[in-house]
XYZ file of N, CA and C in Angstrom:
801
model
N -72.895 142.581 165.186
C -74.007 142.156 164.551
C -73.440 142.233 162.999
N -73.747 141.303 162.212
C -73.385 140.846 161.120
C -74.321 142.139 160.071
N -73.965 142.397 158.900
C -74.334 142.860 157.945
C -74.018 142.234 156.775
N -74.984 141.943 155.878
C -74.391 141.126 154.419
C -74.616 142.396 153.308
N -73.759 141.777 152.599
C -74.121 142.208 151.490
C -74.847 141.788 149.946
N -75.989 142.150 149.480
C -76.548 141.443 148.634
C -76.385 141.546 147.323
N -76.339 140.726 146.437
C -76.193 141.042 144.682
C -77.294 140.144 144.276
N -78.382 140.686 143.438
C -79.199 139.677 142.744
C -78.456 139.687 141.285
N -78.357 138.281 140.959
C -77.790 137.927 139.553
C -78.491 137.381 138.245
N -78.870 138.109 137.460
C -80.031 138.018 136.369
C -79.387 137.101 135.455
N -80.019 135.955 135.384
C -79.441 134.812 134.517
C -80.493 134.515 133.245
N -81.403 134.900 133.254
C -82.416 134.682 132.227
C -83.701 135.501 131.964
N -84.700 135.896 131.150
C -85.681 136.760 131.059
C -86.775 136.054 130.243
N -87.909 136.286 130.138
C -88.831 135.817 129.194
C -90.049 136.804 129.261
N -89.819 137.243 127.711
C -90.552 138.357 127.518
C -91.980 138.289 127.043
N -91.784 136.858 126.549
C -94.026 136.686 125.734
C -94.441 136.310 126.342
N -94.992 137.091 127.674
C -96.007 136.686 128.595
C -96.888 137.793 128.396
N -98.152 137.896 129.508
C -99.206 138.588 129.550
C -99.651 139.232 130.732
N -100.260 139.868 131.242
C -100.561 140.158 132.896
C -101.339 139.159 133.232
N -101.842 137.982 132.233
C -102.779 137.104 132.839
C -101.971 135.918 133.355
N -100.529 136.064 132.931
C -99.383 135.060 133.493
C -98.891 135.207 134.775
N -99.035 136.338 135.261
C -98.916 136.905 136.395
C -99.584 137.649 137.841
N -100.948 137.661 137.258
C -101.994 137.897 138.271
C -103.111 137.535 138.048
N -103.591 136.928 139.031
C -105.370 136.580 138.949
C -106.334 137.802 138.906
N -107.200 137.394 137.985
C -108.110 138.280 137.737
C -107.907 139.802 137.479
N -107.088 139.782 136.376
C -106.179 141.061 136.196
C -107.678 141.433 135.169
N -107.423 143.087 135.119
C -108.290 143.710 134.395
C -107.952 143.789 132.563
N -106.494 144.092 132.614
C -105.839 144.168 131.495
C -105.007 143.071 131.310
N -105.647 141.706 131.101
C -105.226 140.617 131.381
C -104.365 140.182 130.178
N -104.545 141.149 128.802
C -103.669 140.598 127.561
C -102.624 141.453 127.183
N -102.314 142.381 128.016
C -101.196 143.056 128.121
C -100.015 142.819 128.157
N -98.833 142.881 127.473
C -97.304 142.538 127.631
C -97.272 142.422 129.037
N -96.338 141.366 129.611
C -95.882 141.819 130.975
C -94.839 140.481 131.083
N -93.099 141.521 130.839
C -92.233 140.221 131.234
C -91.409 139.774 132.525
N -91.038 138.757 132.573
C -90.421 138.443 133.476
C -88.971 138.333 133.344
N -87.847 138.692 134.587
C -86.502 138.160 134.691
C -86.533 137.205 135.739
N -85.056 136.723 135.824
C -84.731 135.244 136.306
C -83.540 135.606 137.369
N -83.812 135.442 138.324
C -82.423 135.935 139.399
C -82.300 134.400 140.429
N -80.770 134.555 140.251
C -80.795 134.321 141.929
C -79.561 135.164 142.850
N -79.317 134.506 144.029
C -79.052 136.026 144.687
C -77.692 135.554 145.609
N -76.718 136.311 145.582
C -75.371 136.132 146.678
C -75.570 137.026 147.701
N -74.890 136.355 148.773
C -75.115 137.024 150.202
C -73.281 136.627 150.538
N -72.954 137.807 150.792
C -71.349 137.957 151.505
C -71.620 138.536 152.821
N -70.542 138.137 153.745
C -70.470 139.030 154.971
C -68.716 138.667 155.452
N -67.885 139.659 154.953
C -66.605 139.087 155.177
C -66.384 137.542 154.321
N -65.520 136.609 154.918
C -65.302 135.550 153.797
C -66.342 134.473 153.762
N -67.519 134.977 154.570
C -68.856 134.041 154.718
C -69.480 134.199 153.223
N -70.295 133.104 152.363
C -70.802 133.236 151.525
C -71.857 132.590 151.378
N -73.365 132.725 150.626
C -74.395 132.242 150.799
C -75.090 132.093 149.626
N -75.371 131.348 149.067
C -76.295 131.352 147.266
C -77.546 131.093 147.857
N -78.289 131.987 147.456
C -79.704 131.939 147.409
C -80.505 131.454 145.972
N -80.995 130.270 145.945
C -81.273 129.209 144.851
C -79.909 129.105 143.426
N -80.300 128.881 142.740
C -79.401 128.476 141.586
C -79.568 128.354 139.911
N -80.697 128.806 139.941
C -81.212 128.781 138.601
C -81.123 127.561 137.669
N -81.047 127.591 136.402
C -81.351 126.483 135.903
C -80.331 126.415 134.999
N -80.217 125.202 134.391
C -78.880 125.214 133.213
C -79.269 125.189 131.891
N -78.404 125.035 130.921
C -78.685 124.999 129.463
C -79.380 124.154 129.351
N -79.416 122.492 129.843
C -80.373 121.455 129.294
C -81.416 121.771 129.774
N -81.611 122.267 130.961
C -83.317 122.572 131.369
C -83.752 123.769 130.299
N -83.014 124.731 130.090
C -83.644 125.974 128.889
C -83.856 125.289 128.048
N -83.438 124.021 127.310
C -83.564 123.594 125.816
C -84.703 122.696 125.929
N -84.869 121.847 127.412
C -86.134 121.396 127.216
C -87.488 122.045 127.275
N -87.253 122.891 128.181
C -88.446 123.954 128.358
C -88.599 125.069 127.264
N -87.863 125.370 126.288
C -87.715 126.143 125.214
C -87.506 127.317 126.197
N -86.994 127.708 127.143
C -86.791 129.087 127.536
C -85.243 129.327 127.943
N -84.552 129.828 126.856
C -83.621 130.238 126.721
C -83.042 131.148 128.124
N -81.351 130.650 128.687
C -80.674 131.364 129.399
C -79.784 132.210 128.984
N -79.521 133.418 129.913
C -78.743 134.309 129.197
C -77.240 134.092 129.771
N -77.224 133.513 130.957
C -75.843 133.324 131.900
C -76.041 131.793 132.896
N -75.459 130.805 131.994
C -75.152 129.613 132.768
C -74.973 129.654 134.498
N -75.841 129.393 135.239
C -75.355 129.701 136.751
C -74.374 129.143 137.123
N -73.815 128.092 136.290
C -72.439 127.605 136.585
C -70.811 128.807 136.753
N -71.396 129.858 135.546
C -70.422 130.988 135.431
C -70.966 132.155 135.801
N -71.906 132.445 136.681
C -72.455 133.816 137.457
C -71.512 134.002 138.513
N -70.831 132.828 139.067
C -70.147 133.765 140.505
C -68.508 134.300 139.849
N -68.277 134.083 138.611
C -66.810 134.258 138.245
C -66.756 135.409 138.388
N -67.297 136.468 138.326
C -67.002 137.944 138.543
C -66.443 138.059 140.003
N -66.926 137.488 140.885
C -66.816 137.638 142.126
C -65.830 137.085 142.901
N -64.874 136.386 142.144
C -64.039 135.491 142.355
C -64.424 134.258 143.015
N -65.365 133.592 143.021
C -66.215 132.506 143.626
C -65.993 131.462 142.549
N -65.718 130.394 142.500
C -66.151 128.827 141.867
C -67.096 128.217 142.204
N -67.915 127.538 141.751
C -69.023 126.315 142.206
C -68.588 125.812 143.183
N -67.500 125.303 143.127
C -66.986 124.391 144.278
C -66.394 125.431 145.417
N -66.545 126.294 145.592
C -66.516 127.136 146.860
C -67.986 127.124 147.710
N -68.803 127.052 146.943
C -69.914 127.328 147.542
C -70.157 126.314 148.555
N -70.711 126.648 149.770
C -70.768 125.333 150.961
C -72.410 125.349 151.419
N -72.842 126.598 151.151
C -74.581 126.896 151.447
C -75.395 127.454 150.652
N -76.091 126.554 149.916
C -77.034 127.294 149.441
C -78.705 126.942 149.787
N -79.189 128.299 149.902
C -80.711 128.303 150.494
C -81.565 127.951 149.083
N -82.349 126.787 149.015
C -83.496 126.554 148.402
C -84.515 127.194 148.614
N -85.081 128.373 147.922
C -86.242 128.868 148.587
C -87.669 127.760 147.840
N -87.418 127.108 146.997
C -88.192 126.172 146.775
C -87.811 125.120 145.496
N -88.466 124.253 145.545
C -87.477 123.351 144.207
C -88.646 123.632 142.642
N -88.580 124.418 142.512
C -89.265 124.409 141.158
C -87.955 124.781 140.260
N -88.150 124.472 138.729
C -86.764 124.013 137.922
C -86.093 125.532 138.261
N -86.777 126.633 137.904
C -85.934 127.623 137.907
C -85.535 128.291 139.526
N -85.437 127.907 140.262
C -84.560 127.911 141.179
C -83.908 126.939 141.991
N -84.195 125.626 141.633
C -83.313 124.259 141.886
C -82.624 123.719 140.342
N -82.712 124.279 139.378
C -82.228 123.672 138.507
C -81.243 123.573 138.035
N -80.132 124.288 139.089
C -79.082 124.253 138.982
C -78.001 123.529 140.303
N -78.718 123.020 141.109
C -78.399 122.464 142.080
C -77.051 121.481 141.911
N -76.901 120.592 140.763
C -75.877 119.956 140.344
C -74.619 121.034 140.325
N -74.474 121.749 139.761
C -73.723 122.852 139.658
C -72.863 123.135 140.777
N -72.950 122.739 142.167
C -72.777 123.399 143.114
C -72.500 122.398 144.022
N -71.540 121.289 143.932
C -71.646 120.143 144.301
C -71.267 119.811 145.944
N -70.468 121.063 146.451
C -70.110 120.808 147.645
C -71.091 121.660 148.658
N -72.198 121.896 148.147
C -73.311 123.116 148.922
C -73.690 122.169 149.748
N -74.277 122.912 151.099
C -74.964 122.082 152.199
C -76.384 122.686 151.602
N -77.305 122.164 151.386
C -79.001 122.660 150.995
C -79.860 123.101 152.291
N -80.065 124.158 152.131
C -81.233 124.628 153.246
C -82.781 124.443 152.752
N -83.540 123.858 153.314
C -84.600 123.631 152.748
C -85.867 123.409 153.803
N -87.017 123.769 153.214
C -87.947 123.686 154.188
C -88.744 122.222 154.116
N -88.757 121.579 155.289
C -89.415 119.822 155.104
C -90.415 119.942 154.227
N -91.610 120.811 154.479
C -92.762 120.781 153.455
C -91.946 120.746 152.016
N -91.349 121.287 151.864
C -91.217 121.284 150.180
C -90.673 119.796 149.777
N -90.028 119.426 150.829
C -89.292 118.231 150.593
C -90.887 117.164 150.306
N -91.440 117.367 151.178
C -92.145 116.225 151.370
C -93.320 116.512 149.801
N -93.562 117.794 149.536
C -94.586 118.295 148.636
C -94.211 117.569 147.506
N -92.529 118.087 146.932
C -92.550 117.758 146.021
C -92.115 116.093 145.067
N -91.763 115.076 146.410
C -91.745 113.830 146.455
C -92.981 112.956 146.927
N -94.241 113.653 147.236
C -95.261 113.032 147.642
C -96.508 112.717 146.895
N -97.990 112.342 147.044
C -98.689 111.968 146.154
C -99.265 113.372 145.462
N -98.903 114.958 145.740
C -99.223 115.803 145.150
C -98.934 115.661 143.669
N -97.596 114.893 143.297
C -96.788 115.159 142.118
C -97.609 113.934 140.936
N -98.999 113.093 141.550
C -99.657 112.984 140.417
C -100.522 113.920 139.905
N -100.424 115.090 140.120
C -101.237 115.478 139.068
C -100.098 116.408 138.239
N -100.762 116.280 136.835
C -99.996 117.014 136.275
C -99.398 118.623 136.306
N -100.780 119.439 137.060
C -100.358 120.951 137.025
C -99.717 121.447 138.226
N -99.757 120.336 138.869
C -99.043 120.585 140.257
C -97.561 120.049 139.812
N -97.117 119.537 139.197
C -95.894 118.569 139.038
C -95.037 119.660 137.768
N -95.857 120.464 136.951
C -95.047 121.357 135.975
C -94.056 121.895 136.372
N -93.935 122.675 137.704
C -93.158 123.373 137.870
C -91.862 122.786 138.219
N -91.875 121.189 138.565
C -90.664 120.780 139.056
C -90.099 119.969 137.907
N -88.717 119.434 138.017
C -88.338 118.524 136.651
C -87.480 117.143 138.129
N -87.962 116.264 137.415
C -87.559 115.153 138.346
C -85.940 114.820 138.692
N -84.971 115.265 137.737
C -83.682 115.316 137.744
C -83.459 115.823 139.181
N -83.897 117.143 138.974
C -83.510 118.331 140.125
C -83.970 117.739 141.297
N -84.998 117.246 141.531
C -85.779 116.562 142.610
C -84.663 115.234 143.380
N -84.183 114.617 142.324
C -83.392 113.173 142.439
C -82.043 114.219 143.277
N -81.484 114.956 142.575
C -80.320 116.007 142.919
C -80.040 116.135 144.663
N -81.502 116.311 144.866
C -81.991 117.136 145.977
C -81.821 115.740 147.362
N -82.411 114.514 146.822
C -82.391 113.446 147.351
C -80.796 113.157 147.503
N -80.295 113.081 146.585
C -78.879 112.782 146.605
C -77.993 113.088 147.501
N -78.258 114.852 147.504
C -77.631 115.400 148.656
C -78.159 114.892 150.302
N -79.587 114.728 150.099
C -80.097 114.367 151.413
C -79.352 112.872 152.113
N -79.006 112.131 151.332
C -78.447 110.893 151.365
C -77.008 111.031 151.699
N -76.270 112.065 151.437
C -74.955 112.412 151.608
C -74.671 113.369 152.698
N -75.527 113.320 153.346
C -75.372 114.280 154.471
C -75.372 115.714 154.612
N -76.240 116.217 153.332
C -76.204 117.454 152.604
C -77.095 118.560 152.556
N -78.075 118.261 153.626
C -79.466 118.944 153.328
C -79.733 119.426 155.367
N -80.349 120.435 155.047
C -80.526 121.056 156.839
C -81.766 121.560 156.441
N -82.836 120.630 156.921
C -84.244 120.663 156.702
C -84.635 121.858 157.973
N -85.676 122.538 157.897
C -86.328 123.677 158.605
C -87.842 123.377 158.822
N -88.616 123.610 159.890
C -90.241 123.698 159.817
C -90.473 125.242 159.853
N -90.587 125.865 159.580
C -91.136 127.755 159.525
C -89.890 127.946 159.508
N -89.478 128.863 160.642
C -88.577 129.906 160.595
C -87.595 129.283 161.252
N -86.067 129.660 160.689
C -84.919 129.169 161.045
C -83.552 130.155 160.558
N -82.724 129.904 161.621
C -81.312 130.619 161.199
C -80.276 130.085 160.619
N -79.972 130.534 159.287
C -78.888 130.149 158.803
C -77.451 130.415 159.215
N -77.437 131.882 159.224
C -76.373 132.470 160.007
C -76.749 133.441 160.671
N -75.783 134.113 161.421
C -76.234 135.581 162.065
C -76.420 136.807 161.447
N -78.010 136.945 160.978
C -78.234 138.148 160.207
C -78.884 137.417 158.966
N -79.069 136.199 159.047
C -79.665 135.453 157.636
C -80.886 134.698 158.257
N -82.002 134.678 157.994
C -82.905 133.652 158.306
C -83.897 133.546 157.548
N -84.416 131.954 157.354
C -85.541 131.700 156.544
C -87.250 131.604 156.992
N -88.275 131.728 156.258
C -89.352 131.940 156.876
C -90.246 131.382 155.594
N -91.096 130.672 156.388
C -91.759 129.484 155.396
C -93.228 129.943 155.088
N -93.519 130.432 154.112
C -94.568 131.482 153.434
C -95.681 130.340 152.829
N -95.074 129.224 151.650
C -96.007 128.429 151.179
C -96.460 129.028 150.086
N -97.818 129.053 149.646
C -98.804 129.417 148.912
C -98.211 129.206 147.147
N -97.515 129.460 147.013
C -96.942 129.230 145.439
C -96.679 128.000 145.394
N -95.594 127.458 146.524
C -95.648 126.239 146.511
C -95.523 126.074 147.662
N -95.649 124.701 148.305
C -96.011 124.241 149.534
C -94.903 124.423 150.645
N -93.749 124.624 150.353
C -92.614 124.752 151.307
C -91.922 125.875 151.063
N -92.476 126.962 150.278
C -91.708 127.969 149.433
C -91.024 129.103 150.543
N -89.829 129.283 150.662
C -89.501 129.788 152.175
C -88.813 131.258 151.366
N -88.924 132.398 152.248
C -88.387 133.686 151.735
C -87.234 133.778 152.758
N -86.159 134.863 152.440
C -84.906 134.603 153.220
C -85.023 136.242 153.799
N -84.573 136.319 155.078
C -84.429 137.655 155.499
C -83.070 137.997 156.164
N -82.153 139.386 155.510
C -81.265 139.232 155.292
C -80.737 140.973 156.440
N -79.932 141.079 156.985
C -79.507 142.103 158.077
C -78.377 142.916 157.177
N -78.858 144.310 156.464
C -77.979 144.571 155.560
C -77.796 146.278 156.394
N -76.919 146.906 155.778
C -76.611 148.350 156.361
C -77.932 148.982 155.956
N -78.938 148.899 154.991
C -80.346 149.612 154.973
C -81.104 149.026 155.684
N -81.291 147.769 156.164
C -82.049 147.170 157.356
C -82.173 145.711 156.932
N -83.486 145.091 157.320
C -83.598 143.876 157.058
C -84.262 143.751 155.556
N -83.467 143.246 154.734
C -83.849 143.268 153.375
C -85.001 141.656 153.431
N -86.070 141.474 152.571
C -86.382 140.169 152.520
C -86.114 139.841 151.007
N -85.752 138.746 150.776
C -85.542 138.178 149.318
C -87.070 137.256 149.498
N -87.934 137.733 148.454
C -89.457 137.534 148.608
C -89.547 135.797 147.918
N -88.218 135.877 146.546
C -88.519 134.943 145.832
C -89.790 134.874 145.034
N -90.554 133.326 145.406
C -91.667 133.335 144.272
C -93.179 133.406 145.217
N -92.791 134.184 146.593
C -94.015 134.555 147.592
C -94.488 135.892 146.909
N -93.610 136.584 146.338
C -94.008 137.531 145.379
C -92.987 137.860 144.340
N -93.914 137.225 143.399
C -92.891 137.614 141.767
C -93.135 139.083 141.577
N -93.750 139.407 141.643
C -93.649 141.165 141.237
C -93.943 141.932 142.345
N -93.592 143.274 142.304
C -93.820 144.161 143.142
C -95.628 144.262 143.327
N -96.079 144.137 142.245
C -97.544 144.315 142.119
C -97.926 143.660 143.036
N -97.698 142.334 142.700
C -98.174 140.907 143.648
C -98.204 141.444 145.085
N -97.429 141.992 146.006
C -97.486 142.190 147.172
C -98.211 143.520 146.999
N -97.731 144.613 146.665
C -98.207 145.620 147.255
C -99.997 145.858 147.029
N -99.996 145.375 145.635
C -101.805 145.331 145.400
C -102.487 144.259 145.718
N -101.896 143.382 146.598
C -102.242 142.263 146.695
C -103.224 141.544 145.873
N -102.232 141.354 144.752
C -102.948 140.376 143.862
C -101.999 139.139 143.331
N -102.470 137.944 143.482
C -101.902 136.693 143.470
C -101.426 136.533 142.182
N -100.572 135.660 142.108
C -99.925 134.753 141.276
C -100.802 133.536 140.848
N -101.081 133.412 139.371
C -101.331 132.249 138.505
C -101.179 130.887 139.606
N -99.961 130.764 139.648
C -99.354 129.248 139.811
C -99.295 129.269 141.588
N -100.930 128.601 141.753
C -100.617 128.754 143.020
C -101.258 127.541 144.201
N -100.628 126.760 144.923
C -101.212 125.571 145.847
C -101.810 125.799 146.896
N -101.654 127.030 147.329
C -103.068 127.454 149.092
C -102.658 128.984 148.701
N -104.079 129.578 148.184
C -103.912 130.906 147.709
C -104.433 131.881 149.300
N -104.402 130.910 150.301
C -105.011 131.932 151.617
C -103.349 132.256 152.086
N -102.817 130.775 151.782
C -101.281 130.752 151.932
C -100.785 131.764 151.450
N -100.823 132.321 150.058
C -100.440 133.435 149.368
C -100.150 134.709 149.516
N -101.713 134.719 150.036
C -102.281 136.199 150.296
C -101.884 136.264 151.788
N -101.576 135.847 152.826
C -101.285 136.145 154.183
C -99.768 136.163 154.154
N -99.117 135.449 153.094
C -97.591 135.567 153.119
C -97.446 137.561 152.229
N -98.111 137.823 151.855
C -98.018 139.455 151.611
C -97.691 139.995 152.650
N -98.829 139.847 153.979
C -98.336 140.500 155.078
C -97.221 140.453 155.349
N -96.719 138.937 155.403
C -95.535 138.807 156.364
C -94.209 139.209 156.058
N -94.385 139.232 154.544
C -93.362 139.497 153.489
C -92.879 141.459 154.040
N -94.049 141.850 154.499
C -93.459 143.596 154.670
C -93.332 143.738 156.404
N -93.980 142.869 157.104
C -93.533 142.623 158.476
C -92.319 142.411 158.612
N -91.752 141.478 157.800
C -90.348 140.995 158.009
C -89.206 142.155 157.754
N -89.485 142.644 156.446
C -88.659 143.974 155.846
C -89.182 145.041 157.133
N -87.478 145.775 157.168
C -87.740 147.267 157.464
C -88.440 148.234 157.128
N -88.768 147.954 155.695
C -89.605 148.972 155.115
C -89.991 148.174 154.009
N -91.253 148.802 153.375
C -91.673 148.098 152.062
C -90.694 147.995 151.101
N -89.662 148.911 150.627
C -89.103 149.110 149.353
C -87.759 148.176 149.791
N -87.577 147.649 150.785
C -86.801 146.367 151.066
C -87.141 144.912 150.959
N -88.606 144.819 150.184
C -89.131 143.517 149.896
C -88.910 143.175 148.589
N -87.858 142.475 148.067
C -87.008 142.149 147.047
C -87.798 141.448 146.344
N -88.944 141.312 145.251
C -89.476 140.442 144.515
C -89.038 139.416 143.552
N -89.096 138.073 143.197
C -88.405 137.330 142.916
C -88.378 137.190 141.208
N -89.093 137.879 140.584
C -88.919 137.649 139.054
C -89.276 139.419 138.605
N -88.972 140.294 139.239
C -89.910 141.638 138.550
C -88.507 142.485 137.658
N -88.586 142.658 136.460
C -87.680 143.436 135.887
C -87.437 144.696 136.650
N -87.979 145.666 137.290
C -88.036 146.704 138.059
C -87.252 146.504 138.689
N -86.916 145.460 139.716
C -85.524 145.421 140.020
C -83.923 146.123 139.486
N -84.118 145.363 138.206
C -82.960 146.064 137.583
C -83.195 147.583 137.563
N -84.035 148.267 137.589
C -84.363 149.516 137.018
C -84.373 150.292 138.490
N -84.666 149.726 139.697
C -84.438 150.664 141.041
C -83.420 150.267 141.721
N -82.646 149.666 141.215
C -81.441 149.159 142.170
C -79.968 149.290 141.358
N -78.840 149.839 141.846
C -77.651 150.232 140.882
C -77.263 148.991 140.178
N -76.850 149.179 139.514
C -76.213 148.099 138.177
C -74.942 148.177 138.729
N -74.457 146.966 139.025
C -72.579 146.974 139.432
C -71.726 145.996 138.156
N -72.358 145.447 137.348
C -71.720 144.481 136.471
C -72.433 144.230 135.304
N -72.237 144.642 134.243
C -72.442 144.036 132.604
C -73.836 143.674 132.506
N -74.762 144.304 133.224
C -76.035 144.459 132.555
C -76.636 143.052 133.429
N -75.894 142.573 134.439
C -76.560 141.398 135.047
C -76.156 140.919 136.374
N -75.589 141.947 137.154
C -75.474 142.020 138.424
C -75.941 143.538 139.245
N -76.758 143.226 140.148
C -77.455 144.431 140.963
C -77.354 144.282 142.283
N -76.901 145.643 143.154
C -76.765 145.571 144.440
C -77.943 145.863 145.000
N -78.076 145.475 146.150
C -79.474 145.492 146.461
C -79.490 145.625 148.326
N -78.224 145.543 148.826
C -77.998 145.733 150.367
C -77.958 147.261 150.962
N -77.916 148.394 149.974
C -77.833 149.534 150.245
C -79.383 150.352 149.982
N -80.577 149.644 149.472
C -81.740 149.957 149.431
C -81.896 150.678 147.580
N -82.905 150.977 147.428
C -83.211 151.150 145.981
C -82.570 152.721 145.718
N -82.387 153.056 144.698
C -82.097 154.380 144.618
C -83.619 155.088 143.600
N -84.512 154.563 143.274
C -85.726 155.205 142.824
C -87.018 154.551 143.701
N -87.629 155.194 143.577
C -88.902 154.784 144.088
C -89.827 153.722 143.536
N -90.490 153.176 144.060
C -91.472 151.781 143.749
C -92.653 152.406 143.027
N -93.041 152.250 142.258
C -94.363 152.843 141.805
C -95.567 152.427 142.670
N -96.367 153.301 142.739
C -97.618 153.458 143.070
C -98.893 152.250 142.630
N -98.995 151.229 143.071
C -99.771 150.401 142.811
C -101.031 150.142 143.303
N -101.152 151.078 144.494
C -102.676 151.660 145.090
C -103.716 151.978 144.209
C-alpha cells in the first residue's frame, strides 16, 4: 500500500478580518481572526499530485489581496517545475483555489462534475454566488476540458493508490475533500469544507455557504474519513503553521507525520 508525504505550502495571508468573517452567529463577532492561504503537495516515490493552485499576482491585484509567494515559484524548493505537474486536484473553483490553473499547463484537472456545472450555470447570475469565482479561471478549466485534460467525479473517487476525493459541497456546490494515506494514518485535506479547526470541531459554519445542511453534514464526514480528529487539516487556519513542523523558510509545513502539538479544545 502506498503512503504519501504531504506538505502545506502557504502562499498568502489576510489578517484584516474578524470572527464575523469566519463564523455564523459568533458571540465575539468583532474580534480579529486571521486567515492563511495554502496549496498542498502530495508525493509518493516519483508520483506527484498538487492539490489546488492558489492565485497569481494579477488576481492578487484585482482583489487587493496580496500574495507572499507566486504559486509558479512554490514548487521550486522541491525540485519540481510547474510543467512537471501532471495532476492537479481542484477542490473547488473559487479564485483562491483555482486561480493558478494556467500556471500548470500540462496538468490533468480532477474536479467534481457538480462544481463545473455550478460555476458555469444559472447560479452565476447572482452576484453573491459569483463573487468567489473569476471568469478567467473558469475559462481555463473549460479549455482543459476541451483539450482532454479534465477528469470528472460524481461523489467519491480514487485519484491514485492512497489518494481519494469525496464530494461534500456546502461552501461551493462541488467542493471536494482529499483523503490521503500517510504514515500517521488517513489524513484529510478539508480545503474549504472546514476553513478553520473551530468550524468543524465546534460545528460552527462558515458564512460563505451554498447549502448549509451539506456544510454541517460535511463536518461529520471529514472526521469519519480521517483516522483521527487531528488528521483533518482545515483549508485556511493559521494554527496549521503552529501545530505542524516547519520544514522550509516559513512557508512549507509537513503534515503526513501528524501534528507536534495538540489542537485547542473548542468544546
